[in-house]
Short mmCIF file of C-alpha atoms in Angstrom, two decimals:
data_model
loop_
_atom_site.label_atom_id
_atom_site.label_comp_id
_atom_site.label_asym_id
_atom_site.label_seq_id
_atom_site.Cartn_x
_atom_site.Cartn_y
_atom_site.Cartn_z
CA MET P 29 19.86 -11.63 -54.19
CA SER P 30 20.70 -15.16 -55.33
CA LYS P 31 18.55 -18.11 -54.38
CA ILE P 32 21.43 -19.64 -52.41
CA ARG P 33 22.08 -16.42 -50.48
CA ARG P 34 18.41 -16.23 -49.51
CA ARG P 35 18.50 -19.82 -48.33
CA VAL P 36 21.62 -19.22 -46.18
CA ASP P 37 19.96 -16.16 -44.69
CA ARG P 38 16.85 -18.12 -43.86
CA LEU P 39 18.85 -20.93 -42.27
CA ALA P 40 20.73 -18.41 -40.15
CA ARG P 41 17.45 -17.00 -38.96
CA VAL P 42 16.04 -20.40 -38.09
CA THR P 43 19.09 -21.69 -36.23
CA ASP P 44 20.18 -18.58 -34.38
CA ILE P 45 17.59 -18.28 -31.66
CA ASP P 46 19.38 -15.33 -30.12
CA ARG P 47 18.87 -13.33 -33.24
CA PRO P 48 15.97 -10.89 -33.27
CA ARG P 49 13.42 -11.42 -36.04
CA ARG P 50 13.58 -7.76 -36.87
CA ARG P 51 16.85 -5.88 -36.67
CA LEU P 52 16.41 -3.36 -33.91
CA PRO P 53 18.88 -1.45 -31.76
CA ARG P 54 19.27 -2.99 -28.32
CA SER P 55 17.64 -0.04 -26.56
CA VAL P 56 14.51 -0.25 -28.72
CA ARG P 57 14.28 -4.00 -28.31
CA GLU P 58 14.62 -3.64 -24.55
CA GLN P 59 11.75 -1.15 -24.41
CA GLU P 60 9.57 -3.56 -26.41
CA ILE P 61 10.32 -6.34 -23.95
CA ILE P 62 9.46 -4.07 -21.02
CA ASP P 63 6.21 -3.10 -22.78
CA ALA P 64 5.30 -6.78 -23.06
CA ALA P 65 6.37 -7.54 -19.48
CA LEU P 66 4.25 -4.70 -18.15
CA ARG P 67 1.16 -6.07 -19.86
CA VAL P 68 1.72 -9.60 -18.63
CA PHE P 69 2.57 -8.59 -15.03
CA ALA P 70 -0.46 -6.29 -14.87
CA LYS P 71 -2.71 -9.05 -16.20
CA ARG P 72 -1.36 -12.06 -14.30
CA GLY P 73 0.37 -10.64 -11.24
CA TYR P 74 4.05 -11.21 -10.52
CA ARG P 75 3.84 -14.79 -9.32
CA ALA P 76 1.58 -16.17 -12.04
CA ALA P 77 3.36 -14.35 -14.87
CA VAL P 78 5.60 -16.54 -17.05
CA VAL P 79 8.49 -15.36 -19.20
CA ASP P 80 7.21 -17.44 -22.17
CA GLU P 81 4.18 -15.22 -22.48
CA ILE P 82 6.30 -12.09 -22.26
CA ALA P 83 8.61 -13.42 -24.98
CA ASP P 84 5.65 -14.32 -27.19
CA LEU P 85 4.10 -10.92 -26.78
CA ALA P 86 7.40 -9.19 -27.53
CA GLY P 87 7.82 -11.42 -30.61
CA ILE P 88 11.18 -12.62 -29.42
CA SER P 89 12.69 -15.87 -28.09
CA LYS P 90 12.78 -16.60 -24.39
CA PRO P 91 16.60 -16.87 -24.26
CA MET P 92 16.74 -13.41 -25.82
CA VAL P 93 14.51 -12.04 -23.07
CA TYR P 94 16.87 -13.53 -20.46
CA LEU P 95 19.87 -12.17 -22.35
CA TYR P 96 18.43 -8.67 -22.28
CA LEU P 97 16.90 -8.46 -18.81
CA GLY P 98 18.28 -11.36 -16.82
CA SER P 99 15.28 -12.96 -15.11
CA LYS P 100 11.61 -12.57 -14.29
CA GLU P 101 12.69 -10.46 -11.33
CA GLY P 102 14.90 -8.38 -13.62
CA LEU P 103 11.95 -7.83 -15.95
CA PHE P 104 9.75 -6.74 -13.08
CA ILE P 105 12.36 -4.35 -11.72
CA ALA P 106 12.86 -2.88 -15.20
CA CYS P 107 9.09 -2.24 -15.35
CA ILE P 108 9.00 -0.55 -11.93
CA ARG P 109 12.02 1.57 -12.78
CA ARG P 110 10.79 2.75 -16.18
CA GLU P 111 7.21 3.45 -15.11
CA THR P 112 8.28 5.31 -11.97
CA GLN P 113 10.55 7.44 -14.12
CA ARG P 114 7.63 8.19 -16.45
CA LEU P 115 5.33 9.03 -13.57
CA VAL P 116 7.87 11.28 -11.87
CA THR P 117 8.64 13.03 -15.16
CA ALA P 118 4.93 13.61 -15.85
CA PHE P 119 4.47 15.09 -12.37
CA ARG P 120 7.62 17.20 -12.53
CA GLU P 121 6.91 18.63 -15.97
CA ALA P 122 3.34 19.52 -15.05
CA ALA P 123 4.18 20.95 -11.63
CA GLY P 124 7.06 22.88 -13.17
CA ALA P 125 8.37 25.82 -11.24
CA GLY P 126 6.87 29.16 -10.33
CA ASP P 127 5.63 31.23 -7.47
CA ASP P 128 2.25 29.66 -6.84
CA PRO P 129 2.47 26.37 -4.91
CA ALA P 130 -1.31 25.76 -5.23
CA ARG P 131 -1.09 25.98 -9.01
CA ARG P 132 1.96 23.72 -9.09
CA LEU P 133 0.37 21.13 -6.83
CA TRP P 134 -2.86 21.19 -8.80
CA ALA P 135 -1.02 20.71 -12.09
CA GLY P 136 1.17 17.95 -10.64
CA LEU P 137 -1.77 16.05 -9.17
CA THR P 138 -3.72 16.37 -12.41
CA ALA P 139 -0.75 14.85 -14.23
CA PHE P 140 -0.55 12.06 -11.64
CA PHE P 141 -4.21 11.07 -11.86
CA GLY P 142 -4.03 11.49 -15.65
CA PHE P 143 -1.08 9.09 -15.79
CA VAL P 144 -2.92 6.53 -13.66
CA ALA P 145 -6.02 6.76 -15.87
CA ALA P 146 -4.02 6.53 -19.11
CA HIS P 147 -1.49 3.88 -18.06
CA ARG P 148 -3.51 1.31 -16.20
CA ASP P 149 -0.94 -1.47 -16.58
CA SER P 150 1.83 0.70 -15.18
CA TRP P 151 -0.27 1.63 -12.20
CA VAL P 152 -1.32 -1.93 -11.47
CA VAL P 153 2.33 -2.97 -11.38
CA LEU P 154 3.44 0.01 -9.27
CA HIS P 155 0.47 0.11 -6.92
CA ARG P 156 -0.84 -3.41 -6.48
CA GLN P 157 2.06 -5.76 -6.83
CA ALA P 158 3.45 -7.32 -3.73
CA PRO P 159 6.44 -5.63 -2.13
CA GLU P 160 7.44 -8.87 -0.43
CA GLN P 161 8.09 -10.87 -3.62
CA SER P 162 11.81 -10.44 -3.11
CA GLU P 163 14.16 -8.08 -1.34
CA ALA P 164 15.30 -6.59 -4.64
CA ILE P 165 11.71 -5.83 -5.67
CA ALA P 166 10.83 -4.45 -2.25
CA ALA P 167 13.88 -2.19 -2.43
CA GLU P 168 12.94 -1.03 -5.93
CA LEU P 169 9.36 -0.22 -4.91
CA ALA P 170 10.57 1.61 -1.81
CA ALA P 171 12.95 3.63 -3.98
CA ALA P 172 10.09 4.40 -6.39
CA ARG P 173 7.95 5.65 -3.53
CA ARG P 174 10.77 7.78 -2.20
CA SER P 175 11.41 9.39 -5.56
CA VAL P 176 7.71 10.28 -6.02
CA ARG P 177 7.59 11.67 -2.50
CA ALA P 178 10.78 13.66 -3.03
CA GLU P 179 9.08 15.54 -5.88
CA VAL P 180 6.17 16.48 -3.62
CA THR P 181 8.44 17.34 -0.69
CA GLY P 182 10.42 19.64 -2.98
CA LEU P 183 7.28 21.39 -4.13
CA ILE P 184 5.93 21.82 -0.60
CA GLY P 185 9.37 22.91 0.63
CA ASP P 186 9.37 25.63 -2.04
CA GLY P 187 5.92 26.67 -0.86
CA ILE P 188 7.21 26.89 2.70
CA ALA P 189 10.26 28.89 1.65
CA ARG P 190 8.09 31.43 -0.20
CA GLY P 191 5.21 30.96 2.20
CA ALA P 192 2.99 33.54 3.74
CA GLY P 193 5.11 35.90 5.77
CA GLY P 194 8.08 33.54 6.16
CA ALA P 195 6.81 30.82 8.49
CA VAL P 196 10.32 29.96 9.59
CA HIS P 197 9.25 27.35 12.15
CA LEU P 198 8.28 25.02 9.30
CA GLY P 199 11.05 22.96 7.84
CA ARG P 200 11.96 19.88 5.93
CA ASP P 201 10.18 17.52 8.36
CA ASP P 202 6.94 19.43 7.85
CA ALA P 203 7.26 19.34 4.07
CA ASP P 204 7.97 15.64 4.31
CA PHE P 205 4.90 15.10 6.49
CA VAL P 206 2.67 16.82 3.94
CA ALA P 207 4.28 14.81 1.14
CA HIS P 208 3.64 11.53 2.97
CA ALA P 209 0.01 12.47 3.53
CA LEU P 210 -0.56 13.67 -0.04
CA VAL P 211 1.15 10.73 -1.73
CA GLY P 212 -0.73 8.28 0.52
CA ALA P 213 -4.03 10.02 -0.19
CA ALA P 214 -3.39 10.11 -3.94
CA ASP P 215 -2.37 6.43 -3.91
CA SER P 216 -5.53 5.43 -2.12
CA LEU P 217 -7.71 7.65 -4.31
CA THR P 218 -6.72 5.64 -7.37
CA ASP P 219 -8.87 2.90 -5.79
CA TRP P 220 -11.74 5.38 -5.52
CA MET P 221 -11.19 6.29 -9.19
CA GLU P 222 -11.61 2.66 -10.13
CA LEU P 223 -14.99 2.62 -8.34
CA HIS P 224 -16.00 5.83 -10.17
CA PRO P 225 -14.89 5.40 -13.77
CA GLY P 226 -16.99 8.39 -14.82
CA GLU P 227 -14.87 10.85 -12.81
CA PRO P 228 -12.08 12.37 -14.94
CA PRO P 229 -8.58 12.90 -13.46
CA GLU P 230 -9.30 16.64 -13.30
CA GLY P 231 -12.33 15.97 -11.11
CA VAL P 232 -10.36 13.80 -8.71
CA THR P 233 -7.67 16.47 -8.46
CA LEU P 234 -10.21 19.18 -7.78
CA ARG P 235 -11.79 17.16 -4.98
CA LEU P 236 -8.39 16.49 -3.40
CA MET P 237 -7.34 20.13 -3.68
CA ASN P 238 -10.59 21.15 -2.02
CA MET P 239 -10.03 18.72 0.76
CA THR P 240 -6.40 19.55 1.49
CA TRP P 241 -5.27 22.82 0.03
CA VAL P 242 -7.04 25.22 2.33
CA GLY P 243 -5.70 23.31 5.32
CA MET P 244 -2.22 23.18 3.83
CA ARG P 245 -2.27 26.89 3.18
CA ASN P 246 -2.87 27.33 6.89
CA VAL P 247 0.03 25.03 7.72
CA LEU P 248 2.29 26.95 5.34
CA ALA P 249 1.21 30.17 7.01
CA GLY P 250 1.97 28.69 10.44
CA GLU P 251 -1.62 28.65 11.68
CA VAL P 252 -2.61 26.01 14.18
CA TRP P 253 -5.75 23.94 14.60
CA ALA P 254 -6.49 23.07 18.24
CA PRO P 255 -8.38 19.99 19.35
CA PRO P 256 -11.76 20.69 20.96
CA ARG P 257 -11.74 20.73 24.79
CA MET N 27 -3.51 -40.36 43.28
CA SER N 28 -1.86 -43.78 42.96
CA LYS N 29 1.61 -44.20 41.51
CA ILE N 30 0.14 -46.17 38.56
CA ARG N 31 -2.45 -43.49 37.79
CA ARG N 32 0.27 -40.82 37.71
CA ARG N 33 2.33 -42.95 35.39
CA VAL N 34 -0.59 -43.46 33.03
CA ASP N 35 -1.24 -39.74 33.05
CA ARG N 36 2.38 -38.99 32.22
CA LEU N 37 2.40 -41.52 29.39
CA ALA N 38 -0.74 -39.97 27.98
CA ARG N 39 0.92 -36.56 28.04
CA VAL N 40 4.06 -37.83 26.34
CA THR N 41 2.32 -39.80 23.61
CA ASP N 42 -0.59 -37.48 22.88
CA ILE N 43 1.03 -34.70 20.90
CA ASP N 44 -2.33 -33.07 20.36
CA ARG N 45 -2.71 -32.44 24.03
CA PRO N 46 -1.80 -28.95 25.25
CA ARG N 47 0.89 -28.75 27.92
CA ARG N 48 -1.32 -26.51 30.00
CA ARG N 49 -5.07 -27.03 30.15
CA LEU N 50 -6.58 -24.00 28.49
CA PRO N 51 -9.94 -23.37 26.83
CA ARG N 52 -9.73 -23.52 23.06
CA SER N 53 -10.46 -19.82 22.63
CA VAL N 54 -7.61 -18.82 24.95
CA ARG N 55 -5.20 -21.23 23.31
CA GLU N 56 -6.15 -19.88 19.89
CA GLN N 57 -5.42 -16.31 20.97
CA GLU N 58 -2.02 -17.38 22.27
CA ILE N 59 -1.20 -18.99 18.94
CA ILE N 60 -2.26 -15.84 17.10
CA ASP N 61 -0.08 -13.76 19.46
CA ALA N 62 2.89 -15.93 18.57
CA ALA N 63 2.08 -15.91 14.85
CA LEU N 64 1.86 -12.12 14.84
CA ARG N 65 5.31 -11.80 16.35
CA VAL N 66 6.87 -14.26 13.92
CA PHE N 67 5.15 -12.81 10.82
CA ALA N 68 6.11 -9.27 11.84
CA LYS N 69 9.72 -10.31 12.38
CA ARG N 70 10.27 -12.64 9.42
CA GLY N 71 7.67 -11.64 6.85
CA TYR N 72 5.05 -14.04 5.54
CA ARG N 73 7.24 -16.07 3.24
CA ALA N 74 10.18 -16.59 5.56
CA ALA N 75 8.02 -17.34 8.60
CA VAL N 76 7.88 -21.02 9.61
CA VAL N 77 5.16 -22.68 11.65
CA ASP N 78 7.78 -24.42 13.85
CA GLU N 79 8.86 -21.08 15.26
CA ILE N 80 5.25 -20.06 15.88
CA ALA N 81 4.57 -23.36 17.68
CA ASP N 82 7.72 -22.98 19.79
CA LEU N 83 6.81 -19.45 20.76
CA ALA N 84 3.26 -20.49 21.65
CA GLY N 85 4.66 -23.39 23.70
CA ILE N 86 2.60 -25.90 21.76
CA SER N 87 3.25 -28.67 19.23
CA LYS N 88 3.18 -27.96 15.52
CA PRO N 89 0.33 -30.46 14.83
CA MET N 90 -1.71 -28.59 17.46
CA VAL N 91 -1.13 -25.31 15.63
CA TYR N 92 -2.37 -26.91 12.42
CA LEU N 93 -5.32 -28.41 14.27
CA TYR N 94 -6.35 -25.01 15.56
CA LEU N 95 -5.69 -22.74 12.60
CA GLY N 96 -5.25 -24.97 9.58
CA SER N 97 -2.12 -23.71 7.83
CA LYS N 98 0.42 -20.91 7.65
CA GLU N 99 -2.08 -19.05 5.48
CA GLY N 100 -4.79 -19.69 8.06
CA LEU N 101 -2.55 -18.30 10.78
CA PHE N 102 -1.84 -15.20 8.75
CA ILE N 103 -5.50 -14.61 7.98
CA ALA N 104 -6.36 -15.05 11.66
CA CYS N 105 -3.78 -12.36 12.48
CA ILE N 106 -5.17 -9.93 9.90
CA ARG N 107 -8.73 -10.53 11.06
CA ARG N 108 -8.07 -10.11 14.77
CA GLU N 109 -5.81 -7.07 14.45
CA THR N 110 -8.16 -5.31 12.03
CA GLN N 111 -10.97 -5.90 14.49
CA ARG N 112 -8.85 -4.37 17.27
CA LEU N 113 -7.92 -1.39 15.14
CA VAL N 114 -11.50 -0.74 14.03
CA THR N 115 -12.77 -1.09 17.60
CA ALA N 116 -10.13 1.35 18.88
CA PHE N 117 -11.09 3.88 16.20
CA ARG N 118 -14.82 3.42 16.70
CA GLU N 119 -14.72 3.70 20.47
CA ALA N 120 -12.59 6.82 20.36
CA ALA N 121 -14.54 8.50 17.55
CA GLY N 122 -17.79 7.59 19.28
CA ALA N 123 -20.84 9.56 18.31
CA GLY N 124 -21.79 13.17 18.79
CA ASP N 125 -22.43 16.40 16.99
CA ASP N 126 -18.92 17.54 16.26
CA PRO N 127 -17.31 15.73 13.33
CA ALA N 128 -13.96 17.47 13.87
CA ARG N 129 -13.80 16.22 17.45
CA ARG N 130 -14.78 12.70 16.38
CA LEU N 131 -12.24 12.59 13.58
CA TRP N 132 -9.52 13.94 15.83
CA ALA N 133 -10.26 11.34 18.52
CA GLY N 134 -10.48 8.51 15.95
CA LEU N 135 -7.19 9.46 14.29
CA THR N 136 -5.46 9.78 17.66
CA ALA N 137 -6.64 6.25 18.48
CA PHE N 138 -5.41 5.02 15.10
CA PHE N 139 -1.91 6.47 15.41
CA GLY N 140 -1.84 5.37 19.04
CA PHE N 141 -2.67 1.80 18.01
CA VAL N 142 0.07 1.82 15.38
CA ALA N 143 2.63 3.12 17.88
CA ALA N 144 1.59 0.65 20.58
CA HIS N 145 1.10 -2.45 18.41
CA ARG N 146 4.03 -2.42 16.05
CA ASP N 147 3.76 -6.10 15.14
CA SER N 148 0.09 -5.76 14.23
CA TRP N 149 0.78 -2.80 12.02
CA VAL N 150 3.71 -4.45 10.27
CA VAL N 151 1.46 -7.39 9.37
CA LEU N 152 -1.49 -5.22 8.29
CA HIS N 153 0.50 -2.55 6.49
CA ARG N 154 3.61 -4.11 5.03
CA GLN N 155 2.80 -7.69 4.19
CA ALA N 156 2.29 -8.60 0.60
CA PRO N 157 -1.27 -8.67 -0.70
CA GLU N 158 -0.26 -11.00 -3.51
CA GLN N 159 0.84 -13.91 -1.30
CA SER N 160 -2.41 -15.70 -2.07
CA GLU N 161 -5.91 -14.82 -3.18
CA ALA N 162 -7.31 -15.59 0.26
CA ILE N 163 -4.82 -13.22 1.91
CA ALA N 164 -5.40 -10.52 -0.69
CA ALA N 165 -9.15 -10.82 -0.11
CA GLU N 166 -8.69 -10.61 3.66
CA LEU N 167 -6.49 -7.52 3.42
CA ALA N 168 -8.94 -5.87 1.02
CA ALA N 169 -11.78 -6.62 3.44
CA ALA N 170 -9.70 -5.16 6.29
CA ARG N 171 -9.13 -1.99 4.32
CA ARG N 172 -12.80 -1.71 3.47
CA SER N 173 -13.87 -2.10 7.08
CA VAL N 174 -11.46 0.62 8.24
CA ARG N 175 -12.65 2.89 5.44
CA ALA N 176 -16.30 2.18 6.25
CA GLU N 177 -15.76 3.61 9.74
CA VAL N 178 -14.34 6.82 8.31
CA THR N 179 -16.99 7.03 5.60
CA GLY N 180 -19.67 6.70 8.28
CA LEU N 181 -18.13 9.48 10.31
CA ILE N 182 -17.78 11.81 7.32
CA GLY N 183 -21.29 10.91 6.15
CA ASP N 184 -22.60 11.95 9.56
CA GLY N 185 -20.69 15.19 9.23
CA ILE N 186 -22.26 15.78 5.82
CA ALA N 187 -25.74 15.00 7.14
CA ARG N 188 -25.33 17.49 10.00
CA GLY N 189 -23.10 19.76 7.96
CA ALA N 190 -23.12 23.47 7.65
CA GLY N 191 -26.47 24.55 6.29
CA GLY N 192 -27.40 21.19 4.75
CA ALA N 193 -25.05 20.81 1.79
CA VAL N 194 -27.42 18.40 0.08
CA HIS N 195 -25.31 18.04 -3.07
CA LEU N 196 -22.79 16.01 -1.10
CA GLY N 197 -23.53 12.35 -0.75
CA ARG N 198 -22.11 8.94 -0.13
CA ASP N 199 -19.57 9.18 -2.99
CA ASP N 200 -18.16 12.34 -1.49
CA ALA N 201 -17.89 10.81 1.97
CA ASP N 202 -16.21 7.80 0.41
CA PHE N 203 -13.76 10.04 -1.44
CA VAL N 204 -12.74 11.77 1.78
CA ALA N 205 -12.43 8.40 3.52
CA HIS N 206 -10.16 7.05 0.77
CA ALA N 207 -7.95 10.13 1.01
CA LEU N 208 -7.80 10.12 4.80
CA VAL N 209 -7.14 6.40 5.17
CA GLY N 210 -4.45 6.57 2.48
CA ALA N 211 -2.84 9.59 4.13
CA ALA N 212 -2.95 7.97 7.58
CA ASP N 213 -1.49 4.73 6.18
CA SER N 214 1.36 6.56 4.55
CA LEU N 215 1.98 8.73 7.61
CA THR N 216 2.81 5.65 9.66
CA ASP N 217 5.99 5.54 7.53
CA TRP N 218 6.66 9.15 8.46
CA MET N 219 6.13 8.23 12.15
CA GLU N 220 8.79 5.57 11.82
CA LEU N 221 11.23 8.20 10.57
CA HIS N 222 10.28 10.51 13.46
CA PRO N 223 10.12 8.30 16.54
CA GLY N 224 10.07 11.36 18.81
CA GLU N 225 6.67 12.50 17.50
CA PRO N 226 3.82 11.17 19.68
CA PRO N 227 0.57 9.91 18.05
CA GLU N 228 -1.17 13.09 19.26
CA GLY N 229 1.34 15.21 17.35
CA VAL N 230 0.84 13.26 14.13
CA THR N 231 -2.93 13.62 14.47
CA LEU N 232 -2.68 17.34 15.07
CA ARG N 233 -0.57 17.80 11.97
CA LEU N 234 -2.99 15.80 9.85
CA MET N 235 -6.00 17.66 11.22
CA ASN N 236 -4.29 20.93 10.42
CA MET N 237 -3.58 19.80 6.93
CA THR N 238 -7.01 18.43 6.09
CA TRP N 239 -9.70 19.57 8.44
CA VAL N 240 -10.05 23.15 7.31
CA GLY N 241 -10.30 21.98 3.72
CA MET N 242 -12.77 19.25 4.62
CA ARG N 243 -14.90 21.72 6.54
CA ASN N 244 -15.17 23.65 3.30
CA VAL N 245 -16.13 20.52 1.38
CA LEU N 246 -18.78 19.69 3.97
CA ALA N 247 -20.11 23.21 3.64
CA GLY N 248 -20.23 22.88 -0.14
CA GLU N 249 -17.53 25.45 -0.89
CA VAL N 250 -15.43 25.02 -3.99
CA TRP N 251 -11.75 25.61 -4.68
CA ALA N 252 -11.09 26.70 -8.27
CA PRO N 253 -7.85 26.03 -10.12
CA PRO N 254 -5.84 29.14 -11.00
CA ARG N 255 -6.32 30.43 -14.54
#
């Protein structure tokens, strides 16, 4: 390459702020920006986070970040959306299909607690960030919660359908109740995990299965607990 | 009373904006302001709420509101503190003491779901408002959560202490695990309640007891669930 050509190239790089330093396909670049955003949001919280730091971390100019993802809110929503997708996929793949709802639930919960342990930044953004920051963010977090719960409802619904002697009086509302309780419990237990860093995800799952599964098996079988008189 | 005296009194009322319209002890006035704040925060959310509306609703001047409770943040914190206290008291009084942990848990949970159904505004503020609004608010909400959990941990700890044949390998961490799971499940189930307005608090409690109690009884007795091979 001639000296002049190199100089022109360098000038183009310096003047064109919208141009990525490395040539990357848009989809790859976008993922890198979301990676950086996730780290900054997890570290600073939504309000204190600034797009400059995200751009720096992604090795890209701030206008480029805006070009790709629109705004700080857009960045945050992209984080929620991607990490929820990852979490749901991890749960779904682990829980799989099959005849044994206990096994599926156990595998799904292990994947959930494993994800939380392995992806701390993702979990901080999904679990601790404020739903009231904006209506768009609140809607996104509500949708994330619904999609996680839908996975669990599906699994429990399958258990009911196959369940012990066809407990036909249990339906979608019951599956949804169990899913609300389980997702809420699992959510809250990630705080317990933080207080007990020595407990592996498998241990947390085992404790939760012990606490709930026997009772759930009864519910699936249509048994009833009566309050003491 | 002379005509002049009445006139002086009226002038004093008109010019002294710090003076309440009705003569009320400070503590009563403060509770009325918190009542008004709770309604406005529940309706508008923390960010959109304005102190003018709270003052109007309390039938008091805005400077008086500031004099009593400091700031919008102060108002919000006062709401969280008072409503948490009410919730904890309702749980504690219902759960009481006694030998039967199932009965205590059942009564405590019934009181909890009853409180949520009866005090919608309180629950909206405690459950749905953003923890990231400010550090002081986040700290207050975290303290509220801890105090609710401490009640449940105490109850479960009692159950462990009395529990089936002295399961000495269970301790405070185990009680705290169960409390995290139960409080998270109960929290999340208030969303389910909203979707099922026909279900009374007693029904929600019964479902949750069915789902968890049998499993918890096993945990208290030191039994172990093993994952399928």
